PDB file of N, CA and C in Angstrom:
ATOM      1  N   UNK A   1     114.595 141.212 141.314  1.00  0.00           N
ATOM      2  CA  UNK A   1     115.945 141.515 140.902  1.00  0.00           C
ATOM      3  C   UNK A   1     115.899 141.909 139.418  1.00  0.00           C
ATOM      4  N   UNK A   2     116.696 142.875 139.040  1.00  0.00           N
ATOM      5  CA  UNK A   2     116.740 143.283 137.638  1.00  0.00           C
ATOM      6  C   UNK A   2     118.164 143.163 137.110  1.00  0.00           C
ATOM      7  N   UNK A   3     118.245 142.884 135.831  1.00  0.00           N
ATOM      8  CA  UNK A   3     119.518 142.844 135.133  1.00  0.00           C
ATOM      9  C   UNK A   3     119.340 143.705 133.897  1.00  0.00           C
ATOM     10  N   UNK A   4     119.596 144.996 134.069  1.00  0.00           N
ATOM     11  CA  UNK A   4     119.326 145.982 133.022  1.00  0.00           C
ATOM     12  C   UNK A   4     120.023 145.677 131.705  1.00  0.00           C
ATOM     13  N   UNK A   5     121.274 145.259 131.773  1.00  0.00           N
ATOM     14  CA  UNK A   5     122.044 145.044 130.545  1.00  0.00           C
ATOM     15  C   UNK A   5     121.393 143.975 129.660  1.00  0.00           C
ATOM     16  N   UNK A   6     120.711 143.017 130.268  1.00  0.00           N
ATOM     17  CA  UNK A   6     120.013 141.973 129.500  1.00  0.00           C
ATOM     18  C   UNK A   6     118.508 142.216 129.425  1.00  0.00           C
ATOM     19  N   UNK A   7     118.054 143.309 130.033  1.00  0.00           N
ATOM     20  CA  UNK A   7     116.623 143.627 130.087  1.00  0.00           C
ATOM     21  C   UNK A   7     115.814 142.475 130.674  1.00  0.00           C
ATOM     22  N   UNK A   8     116.260 141.975 131.827  1.00  0.00           N
ATOM     23  CA  UNK A   8     115.595 140.858 132.496  1.00  0.00           C
ATOM     24  C   UNK A   8     115.176 141.254 133.903  1.00  0.00           C
ATOM     25  N   UNK A   9     114.097 140.622 134.346  1.00  0.00           N
ATOM     26  CA  UNK A   9     113.597 140.806 135.702  1.00  0.00           C
ATOM     27  C   UNK A   9     113.452 139.417 136.321  1.00  0.00           C
ATOM     28  N   UNK A  10     113.919 139.266 137.540  1.00  0.00           N
ATOM     29  CA  UNK A  10     113.782 138.023 138.278  1.00  0.00           C
ATOM     30  C   UNK A  10     112.957 138.325 139.519  1.00  0.00           C
ATOM     31  N   UNK A  11     111.846 137.614 139.679  1.00  0.00           N
ATOM     32  CA  UNK A  11     110.899 137.927 140.731  1.00  0.00           C
ATOM     33  C   UNK A  11     110.700 136.703 141.624  1.00  0.00           C
ATOM     34  N   UNK A  12     110.816 136.906 142.912  1.00  0.00           N
ATOM     35  CA  UNK A  12     110.515 135.878 143.905  1.00  0.00           C
ATOM     36  C   UNK A  12     109.273 136.331 144.663  1.00  0.00           C
ATOM     37  N   UNK A  13     108.315 135.435 144.778  1.00  0.00           N
ATOM     38  CA  UNK A  13     107.090 135.754 145.513  1.00  0.00           C
ATOM     39  C   UNK A  13     106.934 134.724 146.633  1.00  0.00           C
ATOM     40  N   UNK A  14     106.838 135.229 147.852  1.00  0.00           N
ATOM     41  CA  UNK A  14     106.679 134.372 149.024  1.00  0.00           C
ATOM     42  C   UNK A  14     105.395 134.766 149.760  1.00  0.00           C
ATOM     43  N   UNK A  15     104.712 133.775 150.298  1.00  0.00           N
ATOM     44  CA  UNK A  15     103.530 134.081 151.110  1.00  0.00           C
ATOM     45  C   UNK A  15     103.296 132.961 152.116  1.00  0.00           C
ATOM     46  N   UNK A  16     102.863 133.335 153.285  1.00  0.00           N
ATOM     47  CA  UNK A  16     102.459 132.353 154.288  1.00  0.00           C
ATOM     48  C   UNK A  16     101.016 131.918 154.075  1.00  0.00           C
ATOM     49  N   UNK A  17     100.297 132.663 153.239  1.00  0.00           N
ATOM     50  CA  UNK A  17      98.888 132.369 152.965  1.00  0.00           C
ATOM     51  C   UNK A  17      98.757 131.746 151.586  1.00  0.00           C
ATOM     52  N   UNK A  18      97.680 130.988 151.394  1.00  0.00           N
ATOM     53  CA  UNK A  18      97.382 130.448 150.070  1.00  0.00           C
ATOM     54  C   UNK A  18      97.048 131.588 149.120  1.00  0.00           C
ATOM     55  N   UNK A  19      97.385 131.433 147.843  1.00  0.00           N
ATOM     56  CA  UNK A  19      97.021 132.414 146.835  1.00  0.00           C
ATOM     57  C   UNK A  19      96.897 131.721 145.497  1.00  0.00           C
ATOM     58  N   UNK A  20      96.241 132.363 144.559  1.00  0.00           N
ATOM     59  CA  UNK A  20      96.017 131.833 143.230  1.00  0.00           C
ATOM     60  C   UNK A  20      97.276 132.081 142.392  1.00  0.00           C
ATOM     61  N   UNK A  21      98.078 131.038 142.208  1.00  0.00           N
ATOM     62  CA  UNK A  21      99.355 131.193 141.526  1.00  0.00           C
ATOM     63  C   UNK A  21      99.185 131.723 140.103  1.00  0.00           C
ATOM     64  N   UNK A  22      98.215 131.195 139.375  1.00  0.00           N
ATOM     65  CA  UNK A  22      98.020 131.631 137.990  1.00  0.00           C
ATOM     66  C   UNK A  22      97.635 133.102 137.910  1.00  0.00           C
ATOM     67  N   UNK A  23      96.836 133.562 138.841  1.00  0.00           N
ATOM     68  CA  UNK A  23      96.450 134.980 138.872  1.00  0.00           C
ATOM     69  C   UNK A  23      97.678 135.866 139.107  1.00  0.00           C
ATOM     70  N   UNK A  24      98.521 135.454 140.020  1.00  0.00           N
ATOM     71  CA  UNK A  24      99.746 136.210 140.313  1.00  0.00           C
ATOM     72  C   UNK A  24     100.682 136.210 139.116  1.00  0.00           C
ATOM     73  N   UNK A  25     100.810 135.076 138.450  1.00  0.00           N
ATOM     74  CA  UNK A  25     101.677 134.994 137.271  1.00  0.00           C
ATOM     75  C   UNK A  25     101.152 135.909 136.167  1.00  0.00           C
ATOM     76  N   UNK A  26      99.835 135.854 135.901  1.00  0.00           N
ATOM     77  CA  UNK A  26      99.250 136.720 134.854  1.00  0.00           C
ATOM     78  C   UNK A  26      99.459 138.193 135.180  1.00  0.00           C
ATOM     79  N   UNK A  27      99.216 138.579 136.434  1.00  0.00           N
ATOM     80  CA  UNK A  27      99.404 139.961 136.838  1.00  0.00           C
ATOM     81  C   UNK A  27     100.850 140.391 136.613  1.00  0.00           C
ATOM     82  N   UNK A  28     101.786 139.561 137.029  1.00  0.00           N
ATOM     83  CA  UNK A  28     103.207 139.885 136.919  1.00  0.00           C
ATOM     84  C   UNK A  28     103.630 139.993 135.450  1.00  0.00           C
ATOM     85  N   UNK A  29     103.156 139.061 134.614  1.00  0.00           N
ATOM     86  CA  UNK A  29     103.455 139.130 133.178  1.00  0.00           C
ATOM     87  C   UNK A  29     102.917 140.423 132.569  1.00  0.00           C
ATOM     88  N   UNK A  30     101.696 140.772 132.925  1.00  0.00           N
ATOM     89  CA  UNK A  30     101.084 141.990 132.385  1.00  0.00           C
ATOM     90  C   UNK A  30     101.816 143.245 132.879  1.00  0.00           C
ATOM     91  N   UNK A  31     102.111 143.289 134.162  1.00  0.00           N
ATOM     92  CA  UNK A  31     102.746 144.469 134.765  1.00  0.00           C
ATOM     93  C   UNK A  31     104.121 144.742 134.131  1.00  0.00           C
ATOM     94  N   UNK A  32     104.914 143.684 133.969  1.00  0.00           N
ATOM     95  CA  UNK A  32     106.260 143.843 133.439  1.00  0.00           C
ATOM     96  C   UNK A  32     106.330 143.625 131.938  1.00  0.00           C
ATOM     97  N   UNK A  33     105.171 143.391 131.321  1.00  0.00           N
ATOM     98  CA  UNK A  33     105.098 143.150 129.880  1.00  0.00           C
ATOM     99  C   UNK A  33     106.054 142.030 129.468  1.00  0.00           C
ATOM    100  N   UNK A  34     105.993 140.950 130.225  1.00  0.00           N
ATOM    101  CA  UNK A  34     106.882 139.814 129.996  1.00  0.00           C
ATOM    102  C   UNK A  34     106.576 139.080 128.714  1.00  0.00           C
ATOM    103  N   UNK A  35     107.622 138.661 128.044  1.00  0.00           N
ATOM    104  CA  UNK A  35     107.498 137.906 126.815  1.00  0.00           C
ATOM    105  C   UNK A  35     107.838 136.432 127.034  1.00  0.00           C
ATOM    106  N   UNK A  36     108.826 136.171 127.861  1.00  0.00           N
ATOM    107  CA  UNK A  36     109.219 134.804 128.175  1.00  0.00           C
ATOM    108  C   UNK A  36     109.153 134.658 129.689  1.00  0.00           C
ATOM    109  N   UNK A  37     108.437 133.652 130.125  1.00  0.00           N
ATOM    110  CA  UNK A  37     108.273 133.459 131.567  1.00  0.00           C
ATOM    111  C   UNK A  37     108.685 132.038 131.912  1.00  0.00           C
ATOM    112  N   UNK A  38     109.592 131.911 132.852  1.00  0.00           N
ATOM    113  CA  UNK A  38     109.952 130.633 133.434  1.00  0.00           C
ATOM    114  C   UNK A  38     109.505 130.691 134.880  1.00  0.00           C
ATOM    115  N   UNK A  39     108.882 129.639 135.347  1.00  0.00           N
ATOM    116  CA  UNK A  39     108.372 129.680 136.720  1.00  0.00           C
ATOM    117  C   UNK A  39     108.660 128.367 137.417  1.00  0.00           C
ATOM    118  N   UNK A  40     108.785 128.477 138.720  1.00  0.00           N
ATOM    119  CA  UNK A  40     108.978 127.321 139.578  1.00  0.00           C
ATOM    120  C   UNK A  40     108.154 127.551 140.831  1.00  0.00           C
ATOM    121  N   UNK A  41     107.253 126.661 141.112  1.00  0.00           N
ATOM    122  CA  UNK A  41     106.399 126.769 142.292  1.00  0.00           C
ATOM    123  C   UNK A  41     106.843 125.709 143.300  1.00  0.00           C
ATOM    124  N   UNK A  42     107.158 126.159 144.501  1.00  0.00           N
ATOM    125  CA  UNK A  42     107.528 125.255 145.573  1.00  0.00           C
ATOM    126  C   UNK A  42     106.504 125.402 146.681  1.00  0.00           C
ATOM    127  N   UNK A  43     105.825 124.323 147.002  1.00  0.00           N
ATOM    128  CA  UNK A  43     104.833 124.337 148.083  1.00  0.00           C
ATOM    129  C   UNK A  43     105.474 123.755 149.328  1.00  0.00           C
ATOM    130  N   UNK A  44     105.380 124.512 150.395  1.00  0.00           N
ATOM    131  CA  UNK A  44     105.893 124.016 151.668  1.00  0.00           C
ATOM    132  C   UNK A  44     104.735 123.474 152.477  1.00  0.00           C
ATOM    133  N   UNK A  45     104.985 122.424 153.164  1.00  0.00           N
ATOM    134  CA  UNK A  45     103.950 121.799 153.990  1.00  0.00           C
ATOM    135  C   UNK A  45     104.040 122.219 155.415  1.00  0.00           C
TER     136      UNK A  45
END
């Protein structure tokens, strides 16, 4: 989701498979040139 007026991007990442969360966060920060990152990881059992 984007909020152009505030120059913000909100990203939700879902997967049924395991993945390296830190790798995904780094990639996303680099891709969007993020300066401030807030994250919440929810693991479903």
